[in-house]
């Protein structure tokens, strides 16, 4: 595999990884802009814009966009995140120019037809309704909103029915012009791709992407707190968050090892103690989501409401114990999982293209695989323990609980982690 990076005069970056054994390619446009870049009256506009990108341009109808890609066997999709929005396609080698042309068209010349806006508004409101019917997803919206209360990074990516209904073509055009700028845009491709040909096509097709980089979003402030909501459900859904570390923090890999040891798989402490030994739940896991200026360490469990208090006591005990007693064997196992996941991702052109784009956005360079592996290997027992202790001391927890009544006691037990604040 050969990684090549070209920086256009506009500031847009083109990065590719040629994978000679493939006959297909994954191609996408990653924009350093997401839901935390929205103004208060724009809640949900990043996600709405992602939907509207496929609803017609000045020269293509929504149907034609879909038919052109699918006529050559390709697929086209997009995703909106807190900090990054991506538009991507997968296709045969010969159809890379077509996919790029379509992606450039939907981002440079969207039509924003009034009727299409109205229809898509209804679709997104249905999507919001579907989330309300999916408690194991909804609890994470509550957790994010509790951790980062009253700020853009804490708001739901989907928006609310009221905010979505308030969006119109003029607002979409203004948001697009303000945030979709060349200096914050990366075109990434992996697989059967010719770098020089792609650079030439990007230079021509994205000539309209100009102007200075968009402004930085409002700084994030992890606040913590409790949100308990009673619902007539079969299970109680519990989520706990602590402030993690940003994307470029030196302790990032040590904290990820701590996270994996605590709740990263079937051999993790929480899975073994909470599920296998005590039978208190079916699903329990931890994760860490790093952002540009903050991070969110999270834990989720679904359990019977009658077991919620006991489960939370075990969780608190295991978190505190892990910060002091993680072993060499546990660290080695977590590091092996991380390195294997990293190397397996290299076998997927889609995962590789996304990895390249995000590294450019975060680090302004592509990190060699050997460098990433070395950073993982550098984690020690003591650095993993130190990352765990720092995690417990950094913030009061955010707790979200959704399900049958009486979850306040379980939430209060989770809040006892705040006693670790230095």
Tab-separated table of C-alpha atoms in Angstrom:
chain	number	residue	atom	x	y	z
A	1	UNK	CA	0.000	0.000	0.000
A	2	UNK	CA	1.263	3.464	-0.938
A	3	UNK	CA	-0.087	6.598	0.722
A	4	UNK	CA	0.129	9.857	-1.211
A	5	UNK	CA	-0.959	13.316	-0.038
A	6	UNK	CA	-1.472	16.426	-2.176
A	7	UNK	CA	-2.447	19.864	-0.874
A	8	UNK	CA	-4.208	22.068	-3.381
A	9	UNK	CA	-3.662	25.851	-3.417
A	10	UNK	CA	-7.183	26.265	-1.998
A	11	UNK	CA	-6.221	24.282	1.114
A	12	UNK	CA	-8.200	21.167	0.189
A	13	UNK	CA	-6.275	17.941	0.798
A	14	UNK	CA	-6.343	14.855	-1.423
A	15	UNK	CA	-5.044	11.640	0.149
A	16	UNK	CA	-5.007	8.160	-1.365
A	17	UNK	CA	-3.836	4.650	-0.539
A	18	UNK	CA	-3.371	2.442	-3.576
A	19	UNK	CA	-4.286	-1.175	-2.783
A	20	UNK	CA	-3.155	-3.017	-5.945
A	21	UNK	CA	-4.933	-6.282	-5.161
A	22	UNK	CA	-8.365	-4.598	-5.350
A	23	UNK	CA	-10.564	-3.879	-8.349
A	24	UNK	CA	-12.824	-1.551	-6.366
A	25	UNK	CA	-12.238	1.751	-4.621
A	26	UNK	CA	-13.749	3.657	-1.722
A	27	UNK	CA	-13.900	7.404	-2.195
A	28	UNK	CA	-15.259	10.153	-0.013
A	29	UNK	CA	-15.332	13.786	0.974
A	30	UNK	CA	-14.797	14.492	4.673
A	31	UNK	CA	-15.649	17.975	5.937
A	32	UNK	CA	-14.347	19.210	9.291
A	33	UNK	CA	-17.803	20.327	10.336
A	34	UNK	CA	-20.536	18.671	12.363
A	35	UNK	CA	-23.339	19.279	14.808
A	36	UNK	CA	-21.174	21.226	17.278
A	37	UNK	CA	-20.659	23.901	14.583
A	38	UNK	CA	-24.372	24.758	14.545
A	39	UNK	CA	-25.783	28.010	15.840
A	40	UNK	CA	-28.692	27.761	18.330
A	41	UNK	CA	-31.303	28.320	15.613
A	42	UNK	CA	-29.640	25.712	13.367
A	43	UNK	CA	-30.006	22.662	15.618
A	44	UNK	CA	-30.084	19.630	13.312
A	45	UNK	CA	-28.967	21.468	10.166
A	46	UNK	CA	-25.743	19.458	9.695
A	47	UNK	CA	-27.741	16.238	9.492
A	48	UNK	CA	-30.482	17.889	7.393
A	49	UNK	CA	-27.857	19.132	4.916
A	50	UNK	CA	-26.434	15.621	4.633
A	51	UNK	CA	-29.907	14.363	3.673
A	52	UNK	CA	-30.564	17.195	1.247
A	53	UNK	CA	-27.280	16.626	-0.595
A	54	UNK	CA	-28.869	13.597	-2.257
A	55	UNK	CA	-32.143	15.343	-3.110
A	56	UNK	CA	-31.098	17.010	-6.331
A	57	UNK	CA	-28.634	19.447	-7.830
A	58	UNK	CA	-28.896	22.073	-10.553
A	59	UNK	CA	-28.423	19.335	-13.179
A	60	UNK	CA	-29.412	16.077	-11.456
A	61	UNK	CA	-32.655	14.971	-9.850
A	62	UNK	CA	-32.605	12.853	-6.691
A	63	UNK	CA	-33.590	9.855	-8.798
A	64	UNK	CA	-30.795	10.450	-11.307
A	65	UNK	CA	-28.197	10.690	-8.527
A	66	UNK	CA	-29.217	7.267	-7.241
A	67	UNK	CA	-29.532	5.704	-10.695
A	68	UNK	CA	-26.167	6.921	-11.993
A	69	UNK	CA	-24.265	5.320	-9.123
A	70	UNK	CA	-26.317	2.139	-8.941
A	71	UNK	CA	-26.214	1.679	-12.741
A	72	UNK	CA	-22.507	0.921	-12.409
A	73	UNK	CA	-23.008	-1.248	-9.310
A	74	UNK	CA	-21.785	1.342	-6.843
A	75	UNK	CA	-23.308	2.724	-3.677
A	76	UNK	CA	-23.461	6.207	-2.211
A	77	UNK	CA	-23.999	7.240	1.397
A	78	UNK	CA	-23.187	9.840	4.044
A	79	UNK	CA	-22.876	10.275	7.797
A	80	UNK	CA	-23.038	13.229	10.176
A	81	UNK	CA	-21.010	13.354	13.379
A	82	UNK	CA	-20.358	15.815	16.154
A	83	UNK	CA	-17.279	17.237	14.412
A	84	UNK	CA	-17.100	15.680	10.926
A	85	UNK	CA	-19.556	15.057	8.084
A	86	UNK	CA	-18.694	12.515	5.382
A	87	UNK	CA	-20.069	11.773	1.912
A	88	UNK	CA	-18.699	8.598	0.362
A	89	UNK	CA	-19.076	6.017	-2.377
A	90	UNK	CA	-17.737	2.618	-3.365
A	91	UNK	CA	-17.378	1.571	-6.970
A	92	UNK	CA	-15.262	-0.261	-9.542
A	93	UNK	CA	-11.903	1.189	-10.565
A	94	UNK	CA	-13.216	2.535	-13.873
A	95	UNK	CA	-16.085	4.402	-12.182
A	96	UNK	CA	-14.036	6.474	-9.715
A	97	UNK	CA	-14.304	9.603	-11.936
A	98	UNK	CA	-18.107	9.255	-12.063
A	99	UNK	CA	-18.404	8.876	-8.276
A	100	UNK	CA	-16.190	11.896	-7.685
A	101	UNK	CA	-18.176	13.965	-10.156
A	102	UNK	CA	-21.441	13.077	-8.404
A	103	UNK	CA	-19.993	13.845	-4.953
A	104	UNK	CA	-18.681	17.191	-6.174
A	105	UNK	CA	-22.026	18.025	-7.765
A	106	UNK	CA	-24.123	17.320	-4.659
A	107	UNK	CA	-21.799	19.430	-2.486
A	108	UNK	CA	-21.159	22.284	-4.912
A	109	UNK	CA	-24.513	22.671	-6.670
A	110	UNK	CA	-27.344	21.487	-4.394
A	111	UNK	CA	-30.751	22.688	-5.495
A	112	UNK	CA	-32.573	22.739	-2.138
A	113	UNK	CA	-35.964	22.458	-3.799
A	114	UNK	CA	-38.786	23.633	-1.532
A	115	UNK	CA	-40.858	20.481	-2.052
A	116	UNK	CA	-37.851	18.234	-1.408
A	117	UNK	CA	-37.081	20.149	1.794
A	118	UNK	CA	-40.636	19.603	3.008
A	119	UNK	CA	-40.518	15.889	2.201
A	120	UNK	CA	-37.141	15.376	3.835
A	121	UNK	CA	-38.265	17.310	6.892
A	122	UNK	CA	-40.979	14.716	7.359
A	123	UNK	CA	-38.475	11.872	6.845
A	124	UNK	CA	-36.128	13.247	9.507
A	125	UNK	CA	-38.968	13.785	11.969
A	126	UNK	CA	-39.806	10.110	11.469
A	127	UNK	CA	-36.142	9.307	12.122
A	128	UNK	CA	-36.362	11.268	15.386
A	129	UNK	CA	-39.496	9.304	16.245
A	130	UNK	CA	-37.696	6.028	15.546
A	131	UNK	CA	-34.963	7.066	17.995
A	132	UNK	CA	-37.620	7.599	20.670
A	133	UNK	CA	-38.618	3.959	20.139
A	134	UNK	CA	-35.025	2.730	20.527
A	135	UNK	CA	-34.136	3.263	24.194
A	136	UNK	CA	-30.649	1.750	23.990
A	137	UNK	CA	-29.795	4.492	21.473
A	138	UNK	CA	-31.848	7.269	23.052
A	139	UNK	CA	-30.044	6.928	26.385
A	140	UNK	CA	-26.825	8.049	24.665
A	141	UNK	CA	-28.478	11.273	23.509
A	142	UNK	CA	-29.494	11.858	27.134
A	143	UNK	CA	-25.939	11.066	28.259
A	144	UNK	CA	-24.346	13.485	25.780
A	145	UNK	CA	-26.803	16.228	26.705
A	146	UNK	CA	-26.116	15.708	30.406
A	147	UNK	CA	-22.341	15.605	30.011
A	148	UNK	CA	-22.257	18.760	27.871
A	149	UNK	CA	-25.372	20.581	28.993
A	150	UNK	CA	-26.488	23.736	27.179
A	151	UNK	CA	-23.811	23.687	24.481
A	152	UNK	CA	-23.631	22.534	20.854
A	153	UNK	CA	-21.494	19.452	21.518
A	154	UNK	CA	-24.216	18.152	23.821
A	155	UNK	CA	-27.144	18.531	21.435
A	156	UNK	CA	-28.639	15.658	19.474
A	157	UNK	CA	-27.282	15.397	15.939
A	158	UNK	CA	-30.809	14.852	14.597
A	159	UNK	CA	-32.261	18.035	16.054
A	160	UNK	CA	-35.831	18.225	17.344
A	161	UNK	CA	-39.088	18.222	15.354
A	162	UNK	CA	-39.448	21.960	15.978
A	163	UNK	CA	-35.908	22.902	14.958
A	164	UNK	CA	-36.035	20.676	11.882
A	165	UNK	CA	-39.322	22.250	10.761
A	166	UNK	CA	-37.726	25.699	11.066
A	167	UNK	CA	-34.955	24.983	8.535
A	168	UNK	CA	-35.256	26.294	4.983
A	169	UNK	CA	-33.226	26.649	1.803
A	170	UNK	CA	-31.698	29.988	2.755
A	171	UNK	CA	-30.436	28.584	6.063
A	172	UNK	CA	-29.012	25.513	4.321
A	173	UNK	CA	-27.161	27.663	1.770
A	174	UNK	CA	-25.771	29.926	4.477
A	175	UNK	CA	-24.575	26.982	6.584
A	176	UNK	CA	-23.010	25.321	3.544
A	177	UNK	CA	-21.191	28.500	2.467
A	178	UNK	CA	-20.018	29.229	6.010
A	179	UNK	CA	-18.683	25.780	6.904
A	180	UNK	CA	-17.923	23.786	3.761
A	181	UNK	CA	-14.576	25.381	2.922
A	182	UNK	CA	-11.538	23.927	1.143
A	183	UNK	CA	-9.143	24.250	4.137
A	184	UNK	CA	-11.410	21.994	6.198
A	185	UNK	CA	-12.122	19.462	3.454
A	186	UNK	CA	-10.366	16.177	2.676
A	187	UNK	CA	-10.983	13.981	-0.367
A	188	UNK	CA	-9.761	10.502	0.538
A	189	UNK	CA	-9.697	7.314	-1.508
A	190	UNK	CA	-8.358	3.808	-1.002
A	191	UNK	CA	-8.253	0.743	-3.185
A	192	UNK	CA	-7.999	0.804	-6.961
A	193	UNK	CA	-7.265	4.483	-7.349
A	194	UNK	CA	-4.823	6.631	-9.352
A	195	UNK	CA	-3.622	9.490	-7.145
A	196	UNK	CA	-2.522	11.882	-9.874
A	197	UNK	CA	-5.723	11.439	-11.871
A	198	UNK	CA	-7.781	11.989	-8.716
A	199	UNK	CA	-5.885	15.192	-7.879
A	200	UNK	CA	-6.522	16.543	-11.381
A	201	UNK	CA	-10.244	15.771	-11.131
A	202	UNK	CA	-10.565	17.221	-7.621
A	203	UNK	CA	-8.805	20.420	-8.703
A	204	UNK	CA	-11.335	20.867	-11.474
A	205	UNK	CA	-14.511	19.691	-9.769
A	206	UNK	CA	-13.951	21.384	-6.395
A	207	UNK	CA	-12.736	24.705	-7.779
A	208	UNK	CA	-15.755	26.359	-6.129
A	209	UNK	CA	-14.603	25.296	-2.662
A	210	UNK	CA	-12.673	28.391	-1.623
A	211	UNK	CA	-12.301	30.948	1.122
A	212	UNK	CA	-10.639	30.728	4.536
A	213	UNK	CA	-11.274	27.942	7.008
A	214	UNK	CA	-14.494	28.200	8.970
A	215	UNK	CA	-14.288	29.404	12.559
A	216	UNK	CA	-13.701	27.115	15.524
A	217	UNK	CA	-16.761	25.850	17.386
A	218	UNK	CA	-17.625	26.830	20.941
A	219	UNK	CA	-15.179	25.168	23.380
A	220	UNK	CA	-16.607	22.118	25.116
A	221	UNK	CA	-17.158	22.065	28.876
A	222	UNK	CA	-17.893	18.705	30.512
A	223	UNK	CA	-20.398	19.398	33.276
A	224	UNK	CA	-21.868	16.101	34.426
A	225	UNK	CA	-25.146	15.614	36.252
A	226	UNK	CA	-28.073	13.192	36.239
A	227	UNK	CA	-30.942	12.611	33.828
A	228	UNK	CA	-33.475	9.953	34.835
A	229	UNK	CA	-36.541	9.370	32.709
A	230	UNK	CA	-39.262	6.874	33.493
A	231	UNK	CA	-40.505	4.767	30.592
A	232	UNK	CA	-42.701	1.689	30.451
A	233	UNK	CA	-39.940	-0.635	29.230
A	234	UNK	CA	-38.902	-4.207	29.894
A	235	UNK	CA	-35.338	-3.133	30.697
A	236	UNK	CA	-33.558	-0.291	32.415
A	237	UNK	CA	-30.946	1.380	30.218
A	238	UNK	CA	-28.070	2.892	32.200
A	239	UNK	CA	-25.226	5.031	30.864
A	240	UNK	CA	-22.420	6.760	32.722
A	241	UNK	CA	-19.844	9.199	31.349
A	242	UNK	CA	-16.695	10.837	32.616
A	243	UNK	CA	-14.589	13.424	30.855
A	244	UNK	CA	-12.007	11.666	28.710
A	245	UNK	CA	-9.137	13.228	26.778
A	246	UNK	CA	-8.897	15.022	23.409
A	247	UNK	CA	-7.703	13.448	20.187
A	248	UNK	CA	-4.113	14.645	20.516
A	249	UNK	CA	-3.662	14.078	24.234
A	250	UNK	CA	-0.476	12.104	25.091
A	251	UNK	CA	-2.460	9.750	27.352
A	252	UNK	CA	-5.004	8.817	24.660
A	253	UNK	CA	-3.663	5.319	24.031
A	254	UNK	CA	-3.238	4.578	27.730
A	255	UNK	CA	-6.833	5.595	28.368
A	256	UNK	CA	-7.995	3.422	25.477
A	257	UNK	CA	-6.187	0.451	27.007
A	258	UNK	CA	-7.850	1.192	30.363
A	259	UNK	CA	-11.217	1.394	28.581
A	260	UNK	CA	-10.693	-1.962	26.861
A	261	UNK	CA	-9.580	-3.684	30.056
A	262	UNK	CA	-12.610	-2.365	31.894
A	263	UNK	CA	-15.299	-3.007	29.294
A	264	UNK	CA	-13.935	-3.665	25.828
A	265	UNK	CA	-14.842	-7.275	25.178
A	266	UNK	CA	-15.873	-10.635	26.593
A	267	UNK	CA	-12.660	-10.876	28.621
A	268	UNK	CA	-13.093	-7.407	30.136
A	269	UNK	CA	-13.598	-6.937	33.845
A	270	UNK	CA	-17.141	-5.651	33.581
A	271	UNK	CA	-18.322	-8.350	31.200
A	272	UNK	CA	-16.834	-11.080	33.347
A	273	UNK	CA	-18.001	-9.733	36.711
A	274	UNK	CA	-21.364	-8.193	35.825
A	275	UNK	CA	-22.617	-10.647	33.223
A	276	UNK	CA	-20.702	-13.908	33.570
A	277	UNK	CA	-20.277	-14.071	37.364
A	278	UNK	CA	-23.410	-12.257	38.563
A	279	UNK	CA	-25.793	-12.532	35.599
A	280	UNK	CA	-26.971	-8.938	36.035
A	281	UNK	CA	-27.246	-8.017	32.373
A	282	UNK	CA	-27.011	-9.169	28.778
A	283	UNK	CA	-25.032	-6.210	27.439
A	284	UNK	CA	-22.389	-4.069	29.121
A	285	UNK	CA	-19.467	-2.224	27.556
A	286	UNK	CA	-17.263	0.884	27.684
A	287	UNK	CA	-16.037	3.261	25.000
A	288	UNK	CA	-14.026	6.450	24.651
A	289	UNK	CA	-14.926	9.138	22.091
A	290	UNK	CA	-12.179	11.753	21.718
A	291	UNK	CA	-13.029	15.160	20.243
A	292	UNK	CA	-10.797	18.082	19.275
A	293	UNK	CA	-10.796	19.659	22.753
A	294	UNK	CA	-12.397	17.099	25.065
A	295	UNK	CA	-13.280	13.438	25.286
A	296	UNK	CA	-16.157	11.343	26.546
A	297	UNK	CA	-15.548	8.071	28.341
A	298	UNK	CA	-18.820	6.175	28.431
A	299	UNK	CA	-20.283	3.015	29.885
A	300	UNK	CA	-23.591	1.352	28.988
A	301	UNK	CA	-25.565	-1.489	30.508
A	302	UNK	CA	-29.069	-2.806	29.971
A	303	UNK	CA	-30.572	-4.644	32.930
A	304	UNK	CA	-33.722	-5.496	34.818
A	305	UNK	CA	-34.776	-2.507	36.908
A	306	UNK	CA	-34.671	-4.684	40.027
A	307	UNK	CA	-30.957	-5.320	39.418
A	308	UNK	CA	-29.985	-1.746	38.536
A	309	UNK	CA	-28.655	-0.781	41.964
A	310	UNK	CA	-26.545	-3.897	42.379
A	311	UNK	CA	-25.209	-3.552	38.853
A	312	UNK	CA	-24.186	0.038	39.442
A	313	UNK	CA	-22.446	-0.823	42.703
A	314	UNK	CA	-20.391	-3.443	40.880
A	315	UNK	CA	-19.594	-0.976	38.088
A	316	UNK	CA	-18.331	1.648	40.539
A	317	UNK	CA	-16.248	-0.916	42.415
A	318	UNK	CA	-14.737	-2.324	39.219
A	319	UNK	CA	-13.866	1.108	37.847
A	320	UNK	CA	-12.118	2.127	41.038
A	321	UNK	CA	-10.325	-1.223	41.314
A	322	UNK	CA	-9.157	-1.183	37.701
A	323	UNK	CA	-7.398	2.145	38.204
A	324	UNK	CA	-5.238	0.506	40.882
A	325	UNK	CA	-4.931	-3.160	39.937
A	326	UNK	CA	-4.791	-3.543	36.145
A	327	UNK	CA	-2.368	-6.355	35.404
A	328	UNK	CA	0.328	-6.946	32.806
A	329	UNK	CA	-1.753	-9.698	31.203
A	330	UNK	CA	-4.793	-7.431	30.891
A	331	UNK	CA	-2.737	-4.653	29.316
A	332	UNK	CA	-1.151	-7.075	26.861
A	333	UNK	CA	-4.556	-8.438	25.877
A	334	UNK	CA	-6.023	-4.952	25.352
A	335	UNK	CA	-3.031	-3.870	23.273
A	336	UNK	CA	-3.359	-6.972	21.106
A	337	UNK	CA	-7.042	-6.193	20.524
A	338	UNK	CA	-6.264	-2.607	19.557
A	339	UNK	CA	-3.461	-3.534	17.151
A	340	UNK	CA	-5.473	-6.317	15.544
A	341	UNK	CA	-8.434	-4.000	15.018
A	342	UNK	CA	-6.149	-1.393	13.472
A	343	UNK	CA	-4.506	-3.853	11.104
A	344	UNK	CA	-7.790	-5.531	10.151
A	345	UNK	CA	-9.153	-2.130	9.142
A	346	UNK	CA	-6.365	-1.870	6.573
A	347	UNK	CA	-8.016	-4.727	4.675
A	348	UNK	CA	-11.154	-2.619	4.055
A	349	UNK	CA	-10.822	0.160	1.497
A	350	UNK	CA	-13.723	2.030	3.128
A	351	UNK	CA	-12.212	1.887	6.602
A	352	UNK	CA	-8.820	2.865	5.218
A	353	UNK	CA	-10.188	5.908	3.354
A	354	UNK	CA	-11.969	7.084	6.495
A	355	UNK	CA	-8.840	6.529	8.581
A	356	UNK	CA	-6.759	8.606	6.169
A	357	UNK	CA	-9.260	11.470	6.127
A	358	UNK	CA	-9.622	11.631	9.893
A	359	UNK	CA	-5.855	11.591	10.436
A	360	UNK	CA	-5.474	14.549	8.080
A	361	UNK	CA	-8.259	16.419	9.901
A	362	UNK	CA	-6.901	15.644	13.374
A	363	UNK	CA	-3.121	15.608	12.866
A	364	UNK	CA	-2.723	17.362	9.500
A	365	UNK	CA	-0.767	14.326	8.334
A	366	UNK	CA	-1.157	10.606	7.798
A	367	UNK	CA	0.248	8.676	10.719
A	368	UNK	CA	2.246	5.625	9.555
A	369	UNK	CA	0.865	2.358	10.839
A	370	UNK	CA	4.197	1.595	12.507
A	371	UNK	CA	3.922	4.837	14.486
A	372	UNK	CA	0.429	4.010	15.727
A	373	UNK	CA	1.470	0.484	16.689
A	374	UNK	CA	4.473	1.918	18.523
A	375	UNK	CA	2.205	4.251	20.510
A	376	UNK	CA	0.033	1.308	21.502
A	377	UNK	CA	3.085	-0.771	22.429
A	378	UNK	CA	4.372	2.095	24.584
A	379	UNK	CA	1.423	1.759	26.990
A	380	UNK	CA	2.481	0.212	30.285
A	381	UNK	CA	0.636	-1.099	33.304
A	382	UNK	CA	1.435	2.082	35.190
A	383	UNK	CA	0.401	4.412	32.346
A	384	UNK	CA	-2.905	2.549	31.986
A	385	UNK	CA	-3.520	2.779	35.740
A	386	UNK	CA	-2.564	6.461	35.704
A	387	UNK	CA	-5.012	7.099	32.860
A	388	UNK	CA	-7.730	5.408	34.897
A	389	UNK	CA	-6.955	7.424	38.009
A	390	UNK	CA	-6.921	10.658	36.006
A	391	UNK	CA	-10.254	9.714	34.462
A	392	UNK	CA	-11.887	9.226	37.852
A	393	UNK	CA	-10.458	12.494	39.161
A	394	UNK	CA	-11.125	14.688	36.133
A	395	UNK	CA	-14.858	15.335	36.457
A	396	UNK	CA	-18.065	14.512	38.209
A	397	UNK	CA	-19.924	11.836	36.248
A	398	UNK	CA	-22.804	12.293	33.878
A	399	UNK	CA	-25.513	9.681	34.392
A	400	UNK	CA	-28.462	8.865	32.155
A	401	UNK	CA	-31.085	6.285	33.060
A	402	UNK	CA	-34.131	5.304	31.040
A	403	UNK	CA	-36.727	2.713	31.996
A	404	UNK	CA	-39.141	1.685	34.739
A	405	UNK	CA	-39.425	3.855	37.836
A	406	UNK	CA	-37.000	3.786	40.720
A	407	UNK	CA	-33.763	4.317	38.806
A	408	UNK	CA	-32.810	7.370	40.854
A	409	UNK	CA	-31.076	5.151	43.427
A	410	UNK	CA	-28.925	3.498	40.762
A	411	UNK	CA	-28.031	6.930	39.374
A	412	UNK	CA	-27.042	8.102	42.855
A	413	UNK	CA	-24.670	5.147	43.196
A	414	UNK	CA	-23.040	6.110	39.880
A	415	UNK	CA	-22.663	9.651	41.158
A	416	UNK	CA	-20.475	8.334	43.985
A	417	UNK	CA	-17.655	8.296	41.444
A	418	UNK	CA	-17.536	12.034	42.038
A	419	UNK	CA	-15.935	11.293	45.385
A	420	UNK	CA	-12.771	10.496	43.434
A	421	UNK	CA	-12.480	14.107	42.245
A	422	UNK	CA	-9.191	15.459	43.528
